[in-house]
Structure formats: structure tokens, C-alpha cells
PDB file of C-alpha atoms in Angstrom:
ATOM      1  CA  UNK A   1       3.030  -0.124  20.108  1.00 52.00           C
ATOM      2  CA  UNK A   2      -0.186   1.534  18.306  1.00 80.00           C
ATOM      3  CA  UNK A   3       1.233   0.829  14.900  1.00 94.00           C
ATOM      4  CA  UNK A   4       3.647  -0.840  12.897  1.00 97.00           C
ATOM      5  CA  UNK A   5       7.056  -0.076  13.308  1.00 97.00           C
ATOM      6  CA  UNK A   6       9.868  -0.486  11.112  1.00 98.00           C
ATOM      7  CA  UNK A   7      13.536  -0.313  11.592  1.00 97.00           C
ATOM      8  CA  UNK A   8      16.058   0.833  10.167  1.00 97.00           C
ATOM      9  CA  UNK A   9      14.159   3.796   8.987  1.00 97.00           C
ATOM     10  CA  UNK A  10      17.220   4.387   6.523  1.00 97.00           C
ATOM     11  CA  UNK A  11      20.017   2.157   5.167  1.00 98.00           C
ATOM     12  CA  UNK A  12      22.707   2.389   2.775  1.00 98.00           C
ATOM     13  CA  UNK A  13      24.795  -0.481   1.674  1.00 98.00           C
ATOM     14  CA  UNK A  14      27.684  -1.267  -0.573  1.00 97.00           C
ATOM     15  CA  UNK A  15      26.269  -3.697  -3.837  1.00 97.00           C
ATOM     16  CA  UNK A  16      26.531  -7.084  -2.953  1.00 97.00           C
ATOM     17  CA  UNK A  17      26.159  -6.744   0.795  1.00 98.00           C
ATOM     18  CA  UNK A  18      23.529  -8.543   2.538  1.00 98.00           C
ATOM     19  CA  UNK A  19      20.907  -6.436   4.101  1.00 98.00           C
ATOM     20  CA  UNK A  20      18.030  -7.399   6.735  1.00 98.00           C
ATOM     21  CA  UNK A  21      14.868  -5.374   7.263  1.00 98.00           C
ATOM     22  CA  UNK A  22      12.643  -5.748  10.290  1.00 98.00           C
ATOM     23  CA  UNK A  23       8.872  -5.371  10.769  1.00 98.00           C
ATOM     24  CA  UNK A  24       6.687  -4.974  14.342  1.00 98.00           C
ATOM     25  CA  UNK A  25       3.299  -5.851  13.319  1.00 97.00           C
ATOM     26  CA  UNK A  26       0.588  -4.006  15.743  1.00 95.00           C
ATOM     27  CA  UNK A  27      -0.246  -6.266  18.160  1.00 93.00           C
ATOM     28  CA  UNK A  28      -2.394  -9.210  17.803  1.00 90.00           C
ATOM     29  CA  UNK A  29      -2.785  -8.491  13.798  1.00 92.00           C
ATOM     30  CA  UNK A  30      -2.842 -12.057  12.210  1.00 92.00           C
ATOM     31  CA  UNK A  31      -1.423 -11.110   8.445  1.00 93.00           C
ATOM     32  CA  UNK A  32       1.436  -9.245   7.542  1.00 96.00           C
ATOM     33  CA  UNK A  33       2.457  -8.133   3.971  1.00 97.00           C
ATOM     34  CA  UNK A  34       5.707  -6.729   2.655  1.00 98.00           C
ATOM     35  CA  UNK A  35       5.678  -4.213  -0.174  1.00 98.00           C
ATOM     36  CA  UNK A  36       8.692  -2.673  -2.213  1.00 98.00           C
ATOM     37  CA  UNK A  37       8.150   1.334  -3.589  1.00 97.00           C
ATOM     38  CA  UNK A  38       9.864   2.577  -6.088  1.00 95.00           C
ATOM     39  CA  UNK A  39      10.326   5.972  -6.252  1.00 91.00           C
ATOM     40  CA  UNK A  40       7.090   7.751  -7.932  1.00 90.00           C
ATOM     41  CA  UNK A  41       5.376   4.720  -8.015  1.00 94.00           C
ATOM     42  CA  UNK A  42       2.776   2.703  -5.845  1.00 96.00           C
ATOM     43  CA  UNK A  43       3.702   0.135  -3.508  1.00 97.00           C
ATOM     44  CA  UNK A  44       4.140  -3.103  -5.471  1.00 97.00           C
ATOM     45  CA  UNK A  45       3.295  -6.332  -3.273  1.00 97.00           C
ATOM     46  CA  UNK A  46       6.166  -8.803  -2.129  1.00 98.00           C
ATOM     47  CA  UNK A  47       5.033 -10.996  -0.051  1.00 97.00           C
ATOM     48  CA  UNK A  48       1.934 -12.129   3.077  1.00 95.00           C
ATOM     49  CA  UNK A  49       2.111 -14.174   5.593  1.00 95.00           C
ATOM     50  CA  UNK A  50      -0.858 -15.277   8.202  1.00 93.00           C
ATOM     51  CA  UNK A  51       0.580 -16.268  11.651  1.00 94.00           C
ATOM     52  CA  UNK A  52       4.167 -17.598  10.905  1.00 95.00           C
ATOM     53  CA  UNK A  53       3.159 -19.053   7.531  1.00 95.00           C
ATOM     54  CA  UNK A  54       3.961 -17.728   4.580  1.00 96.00           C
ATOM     55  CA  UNK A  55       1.084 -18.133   2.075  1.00 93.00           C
ATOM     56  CA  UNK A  56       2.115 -16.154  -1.077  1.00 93.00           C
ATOM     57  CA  UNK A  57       5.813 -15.143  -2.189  1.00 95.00           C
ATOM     58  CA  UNK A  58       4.797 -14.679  -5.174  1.00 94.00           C
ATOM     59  CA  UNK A  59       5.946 -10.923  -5.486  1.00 96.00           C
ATOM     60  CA  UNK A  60       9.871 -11.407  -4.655  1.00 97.00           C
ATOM     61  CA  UNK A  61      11.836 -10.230  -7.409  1.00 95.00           C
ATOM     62  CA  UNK A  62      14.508 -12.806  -7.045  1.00 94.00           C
ATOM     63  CA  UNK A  63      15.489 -15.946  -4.873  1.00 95.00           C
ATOM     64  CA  UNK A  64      17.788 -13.281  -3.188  1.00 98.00           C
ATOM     65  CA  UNK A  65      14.924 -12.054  -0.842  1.00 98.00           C
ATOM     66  CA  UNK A  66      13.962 -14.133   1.812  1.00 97.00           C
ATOM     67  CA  UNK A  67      11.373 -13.242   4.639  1.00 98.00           C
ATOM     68  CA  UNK A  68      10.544 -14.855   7.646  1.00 97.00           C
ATOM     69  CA  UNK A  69       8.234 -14.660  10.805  1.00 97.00           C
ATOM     70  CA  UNK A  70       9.034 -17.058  12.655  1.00 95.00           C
ATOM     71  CA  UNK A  71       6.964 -16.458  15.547  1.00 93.00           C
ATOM     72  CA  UNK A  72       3.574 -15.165  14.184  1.00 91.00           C
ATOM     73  CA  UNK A  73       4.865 -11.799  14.980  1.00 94.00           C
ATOM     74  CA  UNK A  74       7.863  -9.482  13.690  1.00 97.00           C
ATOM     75  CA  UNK A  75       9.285 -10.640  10.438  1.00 98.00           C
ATOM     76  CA  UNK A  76      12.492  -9.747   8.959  1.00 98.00           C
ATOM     77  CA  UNK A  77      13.097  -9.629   4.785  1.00 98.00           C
ATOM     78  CA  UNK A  78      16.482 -10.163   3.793  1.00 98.00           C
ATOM     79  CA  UNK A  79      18.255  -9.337   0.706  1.00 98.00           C
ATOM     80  CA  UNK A  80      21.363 -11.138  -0.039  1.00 98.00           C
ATOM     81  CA  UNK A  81      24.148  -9.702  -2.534  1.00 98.00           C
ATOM     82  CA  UNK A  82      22.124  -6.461  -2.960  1.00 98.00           C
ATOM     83  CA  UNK A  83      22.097  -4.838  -6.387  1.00 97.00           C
ATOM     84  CA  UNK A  84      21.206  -1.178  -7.104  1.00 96.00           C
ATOM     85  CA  UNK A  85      17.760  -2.116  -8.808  1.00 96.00           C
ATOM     86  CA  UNK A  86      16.966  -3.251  -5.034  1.00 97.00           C
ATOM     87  CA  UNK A  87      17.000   0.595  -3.969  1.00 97.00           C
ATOM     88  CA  UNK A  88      13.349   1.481  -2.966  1.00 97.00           C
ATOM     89  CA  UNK A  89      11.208   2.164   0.503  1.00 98.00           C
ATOM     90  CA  UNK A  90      10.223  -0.983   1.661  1.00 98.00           C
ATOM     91  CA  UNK A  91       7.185  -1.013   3.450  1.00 98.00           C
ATOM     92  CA  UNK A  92       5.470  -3.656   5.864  1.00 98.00           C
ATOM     93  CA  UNK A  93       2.073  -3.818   6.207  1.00 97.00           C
ATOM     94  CA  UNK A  94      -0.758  -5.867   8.761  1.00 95.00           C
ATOM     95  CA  UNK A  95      -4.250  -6.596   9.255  1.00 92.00           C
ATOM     96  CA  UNK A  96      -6.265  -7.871  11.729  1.00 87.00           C
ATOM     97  CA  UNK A  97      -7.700 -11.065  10.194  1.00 73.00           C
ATOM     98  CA  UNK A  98      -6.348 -13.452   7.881  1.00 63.00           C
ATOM     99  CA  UNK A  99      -8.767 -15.860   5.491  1.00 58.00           C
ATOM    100  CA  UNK A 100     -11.154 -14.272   3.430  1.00 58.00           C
ATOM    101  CA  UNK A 101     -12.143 -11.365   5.489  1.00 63.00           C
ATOM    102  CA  UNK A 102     -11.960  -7.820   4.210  1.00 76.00           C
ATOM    103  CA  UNK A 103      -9.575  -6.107   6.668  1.00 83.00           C
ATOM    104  CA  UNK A 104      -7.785  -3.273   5.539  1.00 91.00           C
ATOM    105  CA  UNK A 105      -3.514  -2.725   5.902  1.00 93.00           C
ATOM    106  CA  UNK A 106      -1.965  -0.530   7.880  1.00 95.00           C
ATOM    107  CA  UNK A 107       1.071   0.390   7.108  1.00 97.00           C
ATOM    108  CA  UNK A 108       4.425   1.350   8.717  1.00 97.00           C
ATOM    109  CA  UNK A 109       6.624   4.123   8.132  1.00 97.00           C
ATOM    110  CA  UNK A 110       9.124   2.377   5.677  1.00 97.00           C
ATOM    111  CA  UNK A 111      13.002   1.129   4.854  1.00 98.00           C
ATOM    112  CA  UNK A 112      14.257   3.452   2.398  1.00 97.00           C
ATOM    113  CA  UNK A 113      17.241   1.063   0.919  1.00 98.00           C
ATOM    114  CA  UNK A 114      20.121   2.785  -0.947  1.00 97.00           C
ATOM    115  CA  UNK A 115      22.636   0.565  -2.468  1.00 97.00           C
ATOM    116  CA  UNK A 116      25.704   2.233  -3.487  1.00 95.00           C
TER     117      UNK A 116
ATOM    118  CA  UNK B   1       0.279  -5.205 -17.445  1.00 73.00           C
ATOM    119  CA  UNK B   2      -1.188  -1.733 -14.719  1.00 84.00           C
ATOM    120  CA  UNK B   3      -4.362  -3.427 -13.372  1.00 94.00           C
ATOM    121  CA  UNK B   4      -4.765  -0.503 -11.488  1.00 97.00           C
ATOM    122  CA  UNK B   5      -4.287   2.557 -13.033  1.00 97.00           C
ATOM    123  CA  UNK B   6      -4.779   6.358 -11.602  1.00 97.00           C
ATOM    124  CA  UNK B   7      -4.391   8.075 -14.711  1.00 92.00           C
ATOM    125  CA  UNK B   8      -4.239  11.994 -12.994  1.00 95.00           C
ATOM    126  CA  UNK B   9      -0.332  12.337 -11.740  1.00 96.00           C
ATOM    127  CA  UNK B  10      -1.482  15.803  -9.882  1.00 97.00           C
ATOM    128  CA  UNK B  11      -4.301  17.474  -9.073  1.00 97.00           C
ATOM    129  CA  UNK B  12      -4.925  20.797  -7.874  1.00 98.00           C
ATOM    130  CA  UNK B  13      -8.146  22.102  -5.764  1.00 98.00           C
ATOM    131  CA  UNK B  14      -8.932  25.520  -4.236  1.00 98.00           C
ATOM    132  CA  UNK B  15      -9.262  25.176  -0.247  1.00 98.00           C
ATOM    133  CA  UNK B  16     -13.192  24.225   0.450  1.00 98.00           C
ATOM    134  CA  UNK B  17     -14.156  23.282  -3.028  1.00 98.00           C
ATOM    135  CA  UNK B  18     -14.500  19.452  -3.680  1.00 98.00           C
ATOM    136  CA  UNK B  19     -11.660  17.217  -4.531  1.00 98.00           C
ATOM    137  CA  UNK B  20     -12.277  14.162  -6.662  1.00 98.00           C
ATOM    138  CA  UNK B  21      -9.688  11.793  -7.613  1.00 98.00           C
ATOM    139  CA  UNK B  22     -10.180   8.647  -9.779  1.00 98.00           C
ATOM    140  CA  UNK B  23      -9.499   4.911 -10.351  1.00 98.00           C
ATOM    141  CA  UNK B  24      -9.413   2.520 -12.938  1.00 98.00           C
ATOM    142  CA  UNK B  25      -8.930  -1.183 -12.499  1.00 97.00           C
ATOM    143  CA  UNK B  26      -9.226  -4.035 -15.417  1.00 96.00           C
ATOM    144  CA  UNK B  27      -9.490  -7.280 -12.708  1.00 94.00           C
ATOM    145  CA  UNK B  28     -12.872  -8.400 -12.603  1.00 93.00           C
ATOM    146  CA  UNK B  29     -11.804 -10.242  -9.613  1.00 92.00           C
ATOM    147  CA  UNK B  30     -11.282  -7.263  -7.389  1.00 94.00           C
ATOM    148  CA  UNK B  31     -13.624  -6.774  -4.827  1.00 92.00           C
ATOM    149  CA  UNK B  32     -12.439  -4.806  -2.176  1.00 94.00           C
ATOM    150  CA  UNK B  33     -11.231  -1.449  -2.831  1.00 96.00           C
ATOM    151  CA  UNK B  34      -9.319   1.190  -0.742  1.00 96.00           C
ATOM    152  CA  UNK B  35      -7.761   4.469  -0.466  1.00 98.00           C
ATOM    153  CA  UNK B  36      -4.850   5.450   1.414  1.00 98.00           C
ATOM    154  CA  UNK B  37      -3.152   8.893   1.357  1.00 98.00           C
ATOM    155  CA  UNK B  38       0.459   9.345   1.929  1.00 97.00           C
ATOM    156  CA  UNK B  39       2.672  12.554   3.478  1.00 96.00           C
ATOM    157  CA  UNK B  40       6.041  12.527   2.298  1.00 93.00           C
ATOM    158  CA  UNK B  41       8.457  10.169   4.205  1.00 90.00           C
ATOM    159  CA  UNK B  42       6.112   8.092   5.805  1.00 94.00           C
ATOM    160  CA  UNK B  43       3.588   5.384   5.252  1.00 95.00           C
ATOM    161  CA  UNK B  44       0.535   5.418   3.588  1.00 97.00           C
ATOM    162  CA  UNK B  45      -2.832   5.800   5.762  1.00 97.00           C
ATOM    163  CA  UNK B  46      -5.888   4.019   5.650  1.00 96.00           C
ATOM    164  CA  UNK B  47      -8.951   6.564   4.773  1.00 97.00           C
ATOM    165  CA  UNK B  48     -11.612   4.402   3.137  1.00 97.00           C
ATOM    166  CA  UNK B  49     -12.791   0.914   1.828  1.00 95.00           C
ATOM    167  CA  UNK B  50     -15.689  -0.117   0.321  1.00 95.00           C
ATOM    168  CA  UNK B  51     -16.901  -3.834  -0.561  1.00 93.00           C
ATOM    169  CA  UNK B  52     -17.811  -4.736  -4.245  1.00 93.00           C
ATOM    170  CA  UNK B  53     -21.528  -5.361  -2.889  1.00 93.00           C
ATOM    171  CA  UNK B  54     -21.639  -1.569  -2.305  1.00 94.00           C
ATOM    172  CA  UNK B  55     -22.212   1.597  -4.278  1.00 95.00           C
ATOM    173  CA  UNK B  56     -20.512   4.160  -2.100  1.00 97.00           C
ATOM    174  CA  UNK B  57     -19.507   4.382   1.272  1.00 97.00           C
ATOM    175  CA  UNK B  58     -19.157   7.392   3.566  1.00 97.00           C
ATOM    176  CA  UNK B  59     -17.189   8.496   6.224  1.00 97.00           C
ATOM    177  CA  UNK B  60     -17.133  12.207   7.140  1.00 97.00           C
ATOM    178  CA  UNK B  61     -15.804  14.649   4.458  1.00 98.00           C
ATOM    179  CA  UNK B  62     -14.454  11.276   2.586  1.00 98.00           C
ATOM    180  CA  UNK B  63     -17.109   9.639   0.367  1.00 98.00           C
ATOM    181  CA  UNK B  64     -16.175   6.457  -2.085  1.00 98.00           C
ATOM    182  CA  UNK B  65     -18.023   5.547  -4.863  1.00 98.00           C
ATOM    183  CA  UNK B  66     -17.680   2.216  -6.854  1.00 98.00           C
ATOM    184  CA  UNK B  67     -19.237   1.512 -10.930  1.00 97.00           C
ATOM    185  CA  UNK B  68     -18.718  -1.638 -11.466  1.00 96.00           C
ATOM    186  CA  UNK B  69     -19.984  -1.752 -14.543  1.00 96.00           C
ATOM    187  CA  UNK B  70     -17.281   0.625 -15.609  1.00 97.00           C
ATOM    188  CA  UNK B  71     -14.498  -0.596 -13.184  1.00 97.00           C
ATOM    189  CA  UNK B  72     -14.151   2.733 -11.980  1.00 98.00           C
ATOM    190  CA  UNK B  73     -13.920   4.061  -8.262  1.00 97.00           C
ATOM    191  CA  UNK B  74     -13.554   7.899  -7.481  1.00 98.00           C
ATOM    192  CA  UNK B  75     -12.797   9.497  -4.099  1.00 98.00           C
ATOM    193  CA  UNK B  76     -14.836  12.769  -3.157  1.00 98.00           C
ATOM    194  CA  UNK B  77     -13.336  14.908  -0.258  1.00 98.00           C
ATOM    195  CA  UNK B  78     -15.601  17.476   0.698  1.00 97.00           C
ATOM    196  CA  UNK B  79     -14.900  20.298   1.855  1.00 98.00           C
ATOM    197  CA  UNK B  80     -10.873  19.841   0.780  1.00 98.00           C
ATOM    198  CA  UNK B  81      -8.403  21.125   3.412  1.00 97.00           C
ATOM    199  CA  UNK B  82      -5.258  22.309   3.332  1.00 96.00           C
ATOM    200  CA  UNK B  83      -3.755  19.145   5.111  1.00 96.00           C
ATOM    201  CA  UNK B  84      -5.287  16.759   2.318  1.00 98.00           C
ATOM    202  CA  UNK B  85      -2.263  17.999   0.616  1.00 98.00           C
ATOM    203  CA  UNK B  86      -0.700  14.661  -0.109  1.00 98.00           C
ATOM    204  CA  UNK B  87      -0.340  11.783  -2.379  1.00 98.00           C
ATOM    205  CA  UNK B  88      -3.595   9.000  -2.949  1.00 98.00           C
ATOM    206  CA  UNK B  89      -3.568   5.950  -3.855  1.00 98.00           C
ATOM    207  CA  UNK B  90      -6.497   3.346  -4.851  1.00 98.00           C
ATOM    208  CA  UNK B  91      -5.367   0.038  -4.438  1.00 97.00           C
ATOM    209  CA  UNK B  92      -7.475  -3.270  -4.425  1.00 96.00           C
ATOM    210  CA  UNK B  93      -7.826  -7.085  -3.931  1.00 93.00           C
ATOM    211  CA  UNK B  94     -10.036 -10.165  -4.128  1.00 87.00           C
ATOM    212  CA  UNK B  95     -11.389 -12.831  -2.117  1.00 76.00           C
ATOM    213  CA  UNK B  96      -8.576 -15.526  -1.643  1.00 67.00           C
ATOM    214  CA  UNK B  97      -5.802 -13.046  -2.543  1.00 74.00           C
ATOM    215  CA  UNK B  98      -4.825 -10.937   0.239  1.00 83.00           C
ATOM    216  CA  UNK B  99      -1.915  -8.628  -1.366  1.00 92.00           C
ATOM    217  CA  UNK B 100      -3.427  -5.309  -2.457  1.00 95.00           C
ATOM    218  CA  UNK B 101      -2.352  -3.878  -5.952  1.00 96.00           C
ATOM    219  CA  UNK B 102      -2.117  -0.117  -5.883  1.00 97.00           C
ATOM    220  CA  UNK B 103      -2.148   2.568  -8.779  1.00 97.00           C
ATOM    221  CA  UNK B 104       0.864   5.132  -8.836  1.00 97.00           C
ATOM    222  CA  UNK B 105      -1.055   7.279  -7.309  1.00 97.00           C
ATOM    223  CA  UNK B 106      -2.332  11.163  -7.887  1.00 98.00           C
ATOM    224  CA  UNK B 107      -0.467  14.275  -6.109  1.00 98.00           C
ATOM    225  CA  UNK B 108      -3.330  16.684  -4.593  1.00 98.00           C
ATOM    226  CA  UNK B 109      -2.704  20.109  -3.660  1.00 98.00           C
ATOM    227  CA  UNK B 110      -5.335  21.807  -1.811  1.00 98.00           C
ATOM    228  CA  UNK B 111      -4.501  26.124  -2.275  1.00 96.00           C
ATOM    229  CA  UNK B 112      -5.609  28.253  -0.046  1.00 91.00           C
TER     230      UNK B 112
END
């Protein structure tokens, strides 16, 4: 497709139920970021990965989010036992180059997560 | 600790008058700076970078400028539209760290 998509667009879950968003980088894009929005605030950073390896997880709130892209290509972030702090747009982000060239994101249109 | 910080929530701008919104960042590590612009209920777009080597950078009615000496970045939009209704954000990272860090952004309303 011509951007990133992101699916589900919307999901509510129960607390404590496991949840698993999915990300379709645009074609060919090397990095790929995950972001978590809270509502009236900017996008605060999660996690990156270049190809299929993740270089910084430094942003996940808890050892209950895992992401993965196993392939180079879509990733999926999971959020085990979900809590209502977790409620927020998640939003997945790529770029063309990875290393230490400026490229900027692009974003998709978001996971809005509501935990009940 | 906000190391980027917009500190306008809102802003509002007559329709073909200029529109300037500003940044504030405290990383002296930060060299690449953006601006993305956001409609409600979907993701934020990509209007304009500019490199910490650079001044200001222009691209149509979009113009960024960049004091580093101040750690201060400002968007111009000139003439402002209607449809530049939305919410901006600055956001910005360094060499070696790819994740951008974002302000909270500033509402504008262009009225007609």
C-alpha cells in the first residue's frame, strides 16, 4: 500500500486480557517505530526496530509489551494482562533508512486501545 | 523531565494572515527537527524537517526556522488556510538515536 496501515483501527478489551496490535510498514522502509498517545498529549516513543532487529526498547512501559517483526516487515506489539493506564492510540511509524541517516516517519492512522 | 516543550496549547489566526507556532527543546543532542500536523482521528503528517546544520528551510507556504543558540524552532505558514486547522507538533532526534520525542503539541484554528 502507499502508507502504513494499521489494524484494528479500534479495540476494546476487558483488563487483564491480552491484546495484539499490527503494523504494515510502506514498502521497502527499513525502520519501524512504535509510539503510545495519550490523550492530549504527543506521541511518546516505545520502541524501533531496523529490518527484524530490534535496536531500542527502551520506551516500553512494562515487561508486559512485547513487539516483534519477525520478517523485516509488519510487526505486531502485544500487551499481555492489559490494565486501564494502557488505554491510548497507538501509533506505528517507518522510514526509509535505518543508521544514522535523517529520514523522516511516517505515520499510520493508529490503535485507539480502550480497556474496560 | 519535557525535553520538548510547545508551550502555546491553541492558537488562533485569521484566514491569510501568517501562522507561527513555536518550539522549545533543552537536548543539546538534537539535531534533526520536524513538524507534523495532525486531523482528528488519524495520524500525524510529515510537513517539514530541517537539519541542525541549517537555519531555515522552505517548502511552499511552510517555512522552518531553527536558533540554536536559543534551542528554539518556530513554524511559519504563510498565507494560513482554512484546512491548516489542526493540531502541530515539533518533535526531534539525534544522530545514533532514531526515536523522535515530540512536544504536546499546539491546536491552530485558521477563521475565516
Amino acid at each position: 500500500g502507499a502508507g502504513v496501515s494499521q489494524s484494528p483501527r479500534y479495540k476494546v478489551a476487558k483488563r487483564g486480557q491480552d491484546v495484539a496490535l499490527r503494523c504494515d510498514p510502506i514498502s521497502g522502509h527499513v525502520s519501524l517505530f512504535w509510539y503510545q498517545q495519550a490523550l492530549g498529549q504527543g506521541p511518546e516513543f516505545l520502541t524501533y526496530f531496523q529490518n527484524e532487529a530490534q535496536l531500542d526498547k527502551s520506551g516500553l512501559p512494562s515487561d508486559r509489551f512485547f513487539a516483534e517483526r519477525p520478517e523485516g516487515s509488519v510487526s505486531t506489539l502485544k500487551i499481555q494482562r492489559t490494565q486501564q493506564e494502557d488505554s491510548a492510540v497507538y501509533l506505528c511509524a517507518s522510514s526509509s533508512l535505518g543508521g544514522l541517516s535523517n529520514q523522516p516517519q511516517h505515520f499510520g492512522d493508529g490503535t485507539r486501545l480502550s480497556i474496560l | 523531565d519535557q525535553q520538548v516543550k510547545q508551550n502555546s496549547p491553541s492558537l488562533s489566526v485569521q484566514e491569510g494572515r501568517i501562522s507561527i507556532l513555536n518550539c522549545d527543546y533543552t537536548n543539546s543532542m538534537f539535531d534533526y527537527f520536524l513538524w507534523y500536523k495532525k486531523y482528528p482521528a488519524e495520524g500525524p503528517t510529515f510537513l517539514i524537517s530541517i537539519s541542525s546544520i541549517k537555519d531555515k528551510n522552505e517548502d511552499g507556504r511552510f517555512t522552518v526556522f531553527l536558533n540554536k543558540s536559543a534551542k528554539h524552532l518556530s513554524l511559519h505558514i504563510v498565507p494560513s488556510q482554512p484546512g491548516d486547522s489542526a493540531v502541530y507538533f515539533c518533535a526531534a532526534s539525534h544522530q545514533g538515536a532514531q526515536k523522535l520525542v515530540f512536544g504536546q503539541g499546539t491546536r491552530l484554528t485558521i477563521n475565516p
